[in-house]
Short mmCIF file of C-alpha atoms in Angstrom, two decimals:
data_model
loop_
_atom_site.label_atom_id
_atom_site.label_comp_id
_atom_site.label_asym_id
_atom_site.label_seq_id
_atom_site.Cartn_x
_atom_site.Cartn_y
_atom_site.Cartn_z
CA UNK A 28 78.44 135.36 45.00
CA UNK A 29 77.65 132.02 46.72
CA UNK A 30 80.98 131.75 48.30
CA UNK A 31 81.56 128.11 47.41
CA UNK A 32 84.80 127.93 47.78
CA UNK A 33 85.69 125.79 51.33
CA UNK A 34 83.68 123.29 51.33
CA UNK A 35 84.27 122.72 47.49
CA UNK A 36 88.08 122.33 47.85
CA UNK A 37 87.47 120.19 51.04
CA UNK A 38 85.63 117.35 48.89
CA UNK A 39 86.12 113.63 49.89
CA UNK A 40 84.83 110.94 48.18
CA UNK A 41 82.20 110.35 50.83
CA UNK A 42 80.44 113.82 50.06
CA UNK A 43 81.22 115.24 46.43
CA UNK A 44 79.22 118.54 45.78
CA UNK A 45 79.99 118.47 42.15
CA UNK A 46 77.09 117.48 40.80
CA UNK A 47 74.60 119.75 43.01
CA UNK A 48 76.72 122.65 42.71
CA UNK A 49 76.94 121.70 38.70
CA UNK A 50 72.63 121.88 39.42
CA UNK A 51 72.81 125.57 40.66
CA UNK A 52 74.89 126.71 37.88
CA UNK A 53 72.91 125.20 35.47
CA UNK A 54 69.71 126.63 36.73
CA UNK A 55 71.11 130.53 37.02
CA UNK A 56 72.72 129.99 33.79
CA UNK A 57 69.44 128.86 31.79
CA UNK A 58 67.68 131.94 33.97
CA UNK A 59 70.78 134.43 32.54
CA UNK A 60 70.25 134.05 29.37
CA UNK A 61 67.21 134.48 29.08
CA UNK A 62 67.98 137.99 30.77
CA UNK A 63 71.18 138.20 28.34
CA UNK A 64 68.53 137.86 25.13
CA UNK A 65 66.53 140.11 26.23
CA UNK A 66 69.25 142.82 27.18
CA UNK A 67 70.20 142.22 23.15
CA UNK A 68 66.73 142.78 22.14
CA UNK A 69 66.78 146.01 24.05
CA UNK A 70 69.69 147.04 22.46
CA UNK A 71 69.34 146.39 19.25
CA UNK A 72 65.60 147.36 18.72
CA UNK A 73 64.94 150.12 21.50
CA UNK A 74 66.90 153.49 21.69
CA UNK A 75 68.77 152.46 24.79
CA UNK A 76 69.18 156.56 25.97
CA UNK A 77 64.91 156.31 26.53
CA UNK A 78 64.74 153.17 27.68
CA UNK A 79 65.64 153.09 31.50
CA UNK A 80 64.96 150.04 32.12
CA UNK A 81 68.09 149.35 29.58
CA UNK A 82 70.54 150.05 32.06
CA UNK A 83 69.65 148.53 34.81
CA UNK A 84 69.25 145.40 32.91
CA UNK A 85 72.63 146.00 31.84
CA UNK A 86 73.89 146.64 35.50
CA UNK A 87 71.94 143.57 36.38
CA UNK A 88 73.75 140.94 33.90
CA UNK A 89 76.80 141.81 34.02
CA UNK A 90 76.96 141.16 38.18
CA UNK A 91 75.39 137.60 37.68
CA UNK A 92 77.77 137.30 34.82
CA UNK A 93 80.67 138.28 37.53
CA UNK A 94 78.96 136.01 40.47
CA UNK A 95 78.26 132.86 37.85
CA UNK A 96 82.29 133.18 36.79
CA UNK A 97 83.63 133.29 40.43
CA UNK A 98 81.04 130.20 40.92
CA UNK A 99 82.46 128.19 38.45
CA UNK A 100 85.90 128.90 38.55
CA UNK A 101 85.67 127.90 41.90
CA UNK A 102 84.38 124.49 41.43
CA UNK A 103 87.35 124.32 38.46
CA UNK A 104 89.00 124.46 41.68
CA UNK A 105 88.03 120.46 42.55
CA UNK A 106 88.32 119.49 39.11
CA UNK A 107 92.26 120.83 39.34
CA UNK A 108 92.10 118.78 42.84
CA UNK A 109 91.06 115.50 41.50
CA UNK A 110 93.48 115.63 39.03
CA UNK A 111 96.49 115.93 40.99
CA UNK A 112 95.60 113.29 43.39
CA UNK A 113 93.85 110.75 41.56
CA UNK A 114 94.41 108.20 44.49
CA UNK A 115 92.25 109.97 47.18
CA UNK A 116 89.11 110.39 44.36
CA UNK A 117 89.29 107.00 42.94
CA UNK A 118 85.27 107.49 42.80
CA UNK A 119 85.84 109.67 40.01
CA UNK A 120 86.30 107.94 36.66
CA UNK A 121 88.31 109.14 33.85
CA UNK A 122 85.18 110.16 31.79
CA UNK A 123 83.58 111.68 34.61
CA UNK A 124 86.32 113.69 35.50
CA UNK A 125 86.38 114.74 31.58
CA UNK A 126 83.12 115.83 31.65
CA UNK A 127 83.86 117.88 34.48
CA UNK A 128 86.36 119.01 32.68
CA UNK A 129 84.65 120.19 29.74
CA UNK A 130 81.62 121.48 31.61
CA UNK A 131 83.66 124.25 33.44
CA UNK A 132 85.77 125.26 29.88
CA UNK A 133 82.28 125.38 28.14
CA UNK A 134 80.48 127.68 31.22
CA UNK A 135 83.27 129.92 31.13
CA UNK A 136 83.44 130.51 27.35
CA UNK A 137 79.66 131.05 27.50
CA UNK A 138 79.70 133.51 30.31
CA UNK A 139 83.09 135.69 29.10
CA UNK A 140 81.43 135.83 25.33
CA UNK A 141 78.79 137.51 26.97
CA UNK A 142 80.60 139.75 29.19
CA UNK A 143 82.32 140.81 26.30
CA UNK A 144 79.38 141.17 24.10
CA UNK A 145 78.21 143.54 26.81
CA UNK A 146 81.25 145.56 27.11
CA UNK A 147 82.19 145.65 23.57
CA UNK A 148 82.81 148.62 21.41
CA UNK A 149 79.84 147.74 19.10
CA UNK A 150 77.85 148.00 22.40
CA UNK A 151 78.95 151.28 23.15
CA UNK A 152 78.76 152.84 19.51
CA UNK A 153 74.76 151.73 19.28
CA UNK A 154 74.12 153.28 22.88
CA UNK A 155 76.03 156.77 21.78
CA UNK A 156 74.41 156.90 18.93
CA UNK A 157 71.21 156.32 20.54
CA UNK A 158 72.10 159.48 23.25
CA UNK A 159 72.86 161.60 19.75
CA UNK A 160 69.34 160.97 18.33
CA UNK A 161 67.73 161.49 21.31
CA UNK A 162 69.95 165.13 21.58
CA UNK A 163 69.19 165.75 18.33
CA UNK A 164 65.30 164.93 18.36
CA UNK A 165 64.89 167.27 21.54
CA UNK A 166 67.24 170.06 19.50
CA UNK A 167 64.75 170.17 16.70
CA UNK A 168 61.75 170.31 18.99
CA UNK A 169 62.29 173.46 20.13
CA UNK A 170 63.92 174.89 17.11
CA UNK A 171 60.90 177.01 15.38
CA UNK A 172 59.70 179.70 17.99
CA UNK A 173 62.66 179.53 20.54
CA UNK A 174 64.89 180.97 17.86
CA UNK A 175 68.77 181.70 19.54
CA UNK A 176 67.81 180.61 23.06
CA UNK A 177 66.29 176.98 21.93
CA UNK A 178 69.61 176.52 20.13
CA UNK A 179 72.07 177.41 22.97
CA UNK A 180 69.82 175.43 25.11
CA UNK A 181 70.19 172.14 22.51
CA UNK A 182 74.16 172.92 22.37
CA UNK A 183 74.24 173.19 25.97
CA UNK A 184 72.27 170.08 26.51
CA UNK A 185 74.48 168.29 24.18
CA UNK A 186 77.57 169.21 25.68
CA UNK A 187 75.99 167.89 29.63
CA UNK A 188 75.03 164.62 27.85
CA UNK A 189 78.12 164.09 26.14
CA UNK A 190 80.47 164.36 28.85
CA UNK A 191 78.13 162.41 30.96
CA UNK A 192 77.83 159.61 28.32
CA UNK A 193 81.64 159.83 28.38
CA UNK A 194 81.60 159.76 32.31
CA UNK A 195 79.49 156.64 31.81
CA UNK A 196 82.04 154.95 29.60
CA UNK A 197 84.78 155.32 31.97
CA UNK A 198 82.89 154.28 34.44
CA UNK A 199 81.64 150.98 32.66
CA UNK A 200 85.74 150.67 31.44
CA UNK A 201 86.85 150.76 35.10
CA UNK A 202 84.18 148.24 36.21
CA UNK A 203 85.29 145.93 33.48
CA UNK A 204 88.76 145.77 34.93
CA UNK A 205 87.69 145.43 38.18
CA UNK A 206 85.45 142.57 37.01
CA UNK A 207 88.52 141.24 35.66
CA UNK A 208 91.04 141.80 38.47
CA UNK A 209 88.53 139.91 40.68
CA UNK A 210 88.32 137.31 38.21
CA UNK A 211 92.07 137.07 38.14
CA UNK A 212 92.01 136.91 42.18
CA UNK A 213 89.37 134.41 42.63
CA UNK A 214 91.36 132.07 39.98
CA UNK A 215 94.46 132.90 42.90
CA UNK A 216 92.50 132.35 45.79
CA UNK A 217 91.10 128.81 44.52
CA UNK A 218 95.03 127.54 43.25
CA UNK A 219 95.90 128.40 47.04
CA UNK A 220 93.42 126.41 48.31
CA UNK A 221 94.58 123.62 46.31
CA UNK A 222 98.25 124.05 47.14
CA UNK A 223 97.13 124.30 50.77
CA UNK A 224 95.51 120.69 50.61
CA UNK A 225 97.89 118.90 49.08
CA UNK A 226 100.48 120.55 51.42
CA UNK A 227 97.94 119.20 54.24
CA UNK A 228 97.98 115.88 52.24
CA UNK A 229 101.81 115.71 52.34
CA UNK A 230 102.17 116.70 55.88
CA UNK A 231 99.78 113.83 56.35
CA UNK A 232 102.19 111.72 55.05
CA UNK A 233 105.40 112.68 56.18
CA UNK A 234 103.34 112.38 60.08
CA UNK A 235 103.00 108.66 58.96
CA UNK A 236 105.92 108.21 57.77
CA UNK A 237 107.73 109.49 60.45
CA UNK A 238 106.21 107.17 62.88
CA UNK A 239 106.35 103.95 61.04
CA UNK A 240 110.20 104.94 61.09
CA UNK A 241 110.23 105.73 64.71
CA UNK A 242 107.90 101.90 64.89
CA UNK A 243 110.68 100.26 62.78
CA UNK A 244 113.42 101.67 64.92
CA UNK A 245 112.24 100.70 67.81
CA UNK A 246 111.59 96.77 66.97
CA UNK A 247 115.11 96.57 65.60
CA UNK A 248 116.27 97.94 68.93
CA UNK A 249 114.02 95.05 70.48
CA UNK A 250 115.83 92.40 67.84
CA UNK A 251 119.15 93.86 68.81
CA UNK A 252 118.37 93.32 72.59
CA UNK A 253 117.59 90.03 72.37
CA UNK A 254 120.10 89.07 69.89
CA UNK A 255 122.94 90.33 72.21
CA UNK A 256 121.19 88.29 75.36
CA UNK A 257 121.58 84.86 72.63
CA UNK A 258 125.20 85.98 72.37
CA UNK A 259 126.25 87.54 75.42
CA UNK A 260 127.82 89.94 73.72
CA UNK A 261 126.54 93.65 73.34
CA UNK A 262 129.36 94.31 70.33
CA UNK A 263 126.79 95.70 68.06
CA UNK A 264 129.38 95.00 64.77
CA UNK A 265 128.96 91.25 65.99
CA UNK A 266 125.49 91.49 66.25
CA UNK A 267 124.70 92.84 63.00
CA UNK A 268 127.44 90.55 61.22
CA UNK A 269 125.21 87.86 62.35
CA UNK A 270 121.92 89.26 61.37
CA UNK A 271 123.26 89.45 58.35
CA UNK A 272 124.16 86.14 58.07
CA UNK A 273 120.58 85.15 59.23
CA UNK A 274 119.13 86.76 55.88
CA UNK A 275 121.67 85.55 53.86
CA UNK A 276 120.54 81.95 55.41
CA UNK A 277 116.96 82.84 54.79
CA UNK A 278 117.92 83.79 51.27
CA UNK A 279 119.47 81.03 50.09
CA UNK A 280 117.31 78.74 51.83
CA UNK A 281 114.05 80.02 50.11
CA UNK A 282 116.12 79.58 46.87
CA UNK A 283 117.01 76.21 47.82
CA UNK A 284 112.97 75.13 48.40
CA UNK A 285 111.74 77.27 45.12
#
């Protein structure tokens, strides 16, 4: 995995990966499937239990299927960033950030058909039935002159192969769900990251807030100072009756000239 998700999720509009990271995926993805295509040609025109080269194929797809999912749920990350703070991306139009949009939904679709197509039960049934033939090609091999020996040798073979093919299945079952648990993870991990920058965001603005108060508090305690050396009176309820007469005055006085 590439590991793209910090500097992704800390984007500005000064430096936005999209597009290069958008590159990358693009290029692995065009290289995948032509690995994917041949994997189905393999499996559909070879006898998968001969062909070694089969399963590490297999093994090989489905991690750059795993890695290429992580990827690009990751930068779904920024896309889920933009669009909850349009202000700070204003460099990203409307359209743009549809096609973003749509570019991570269609990636994704693409690479969990496949993982499916390469976990699915139709996948399984061709390679057992592939390990039976090849069982029951080496049974009848050594059927004519080995008599009862050749025959326990064929049932005895075919009971180690079965319950390893079976080993193999549970095996390829458990690394499915952990495929999917890290999925599942990796789509937590990047929603934290986005909470955690617009809580950085906010606590931006709260900071700013909180000192144009403090700003505004102090130059009404300058005002109030100088109003009370006009009066020479430090009543404050006198003070501020005649501020607010002052505004009133303003008031009506900008009324008067509009």
């Amino acid at each position: 995995m590439s590991g793209l998700g910090t500097p992704l999720m800390s984007m500005s509009s000064s430096a936005d990966p999209f597009h290069f990271v958008k590159d990358d995926i693009n290029r692995r993805l065009d290289e995948l499937r032509v690995q994917f295509e041949s994997w189905q040609y393999a499996l559909n025109n070879t006898n998968t239990a001969k062909n070694r080269k089969f399963k590490k194929d297999t093994a090989a797809v489905r991690t750059e299927i795993t890695e290429l999912l992580e990827d690009t749920n990751q930068l779904g990350g920024t896309v889920t960033a933009v669009e909850r703070d349009r202000a700070k991306f204003t460099h990203v139009t409307e359209s743009e950030l549809s096609s973003r949009r749509q570019f991570i939904t269609s990636t994704t679709n693409t690479l969990e058909a496949w993982l499916a197509e390469l976990t699915s039960a139709r996948t399984r049934g061709k390679m057992d039935q592939d390990n039976r033939e090849l069982l029951s090609r080496r049974g009848n091999s050594g059927a004519g002159a080995g008599g009862m020996d050749n025959r326990f040798t064929a049932a005895n073979a075919d009971f180690i192969a079965d319950q390893q093919q079976r080993q193999a299945m549970m095996k390829e079952e458990t690394n499915q769900h952990l495929d999917m648990i890290g999925h599942h993870v990796n789509n937590l991990g990047a929603m934290a990251q986005t909470i955690n920058v617009e809580l950085e965001e906010q606590d931006r603005m709260i900071g700013d807030l909180d000192r144009d108060v403090d700003q505004a508090a102090a130059s009404m305690n300058v005002a109030m100072k100088q109003m009370s050396k006009l009066l020479k009176t430090k009543d404050p309820c006198t003070i501020w009756v005649v501020i607010i007469l002052l505004i009133i005055l303003v008031i009506l006085f900008i009324l008067l000239i509009s």
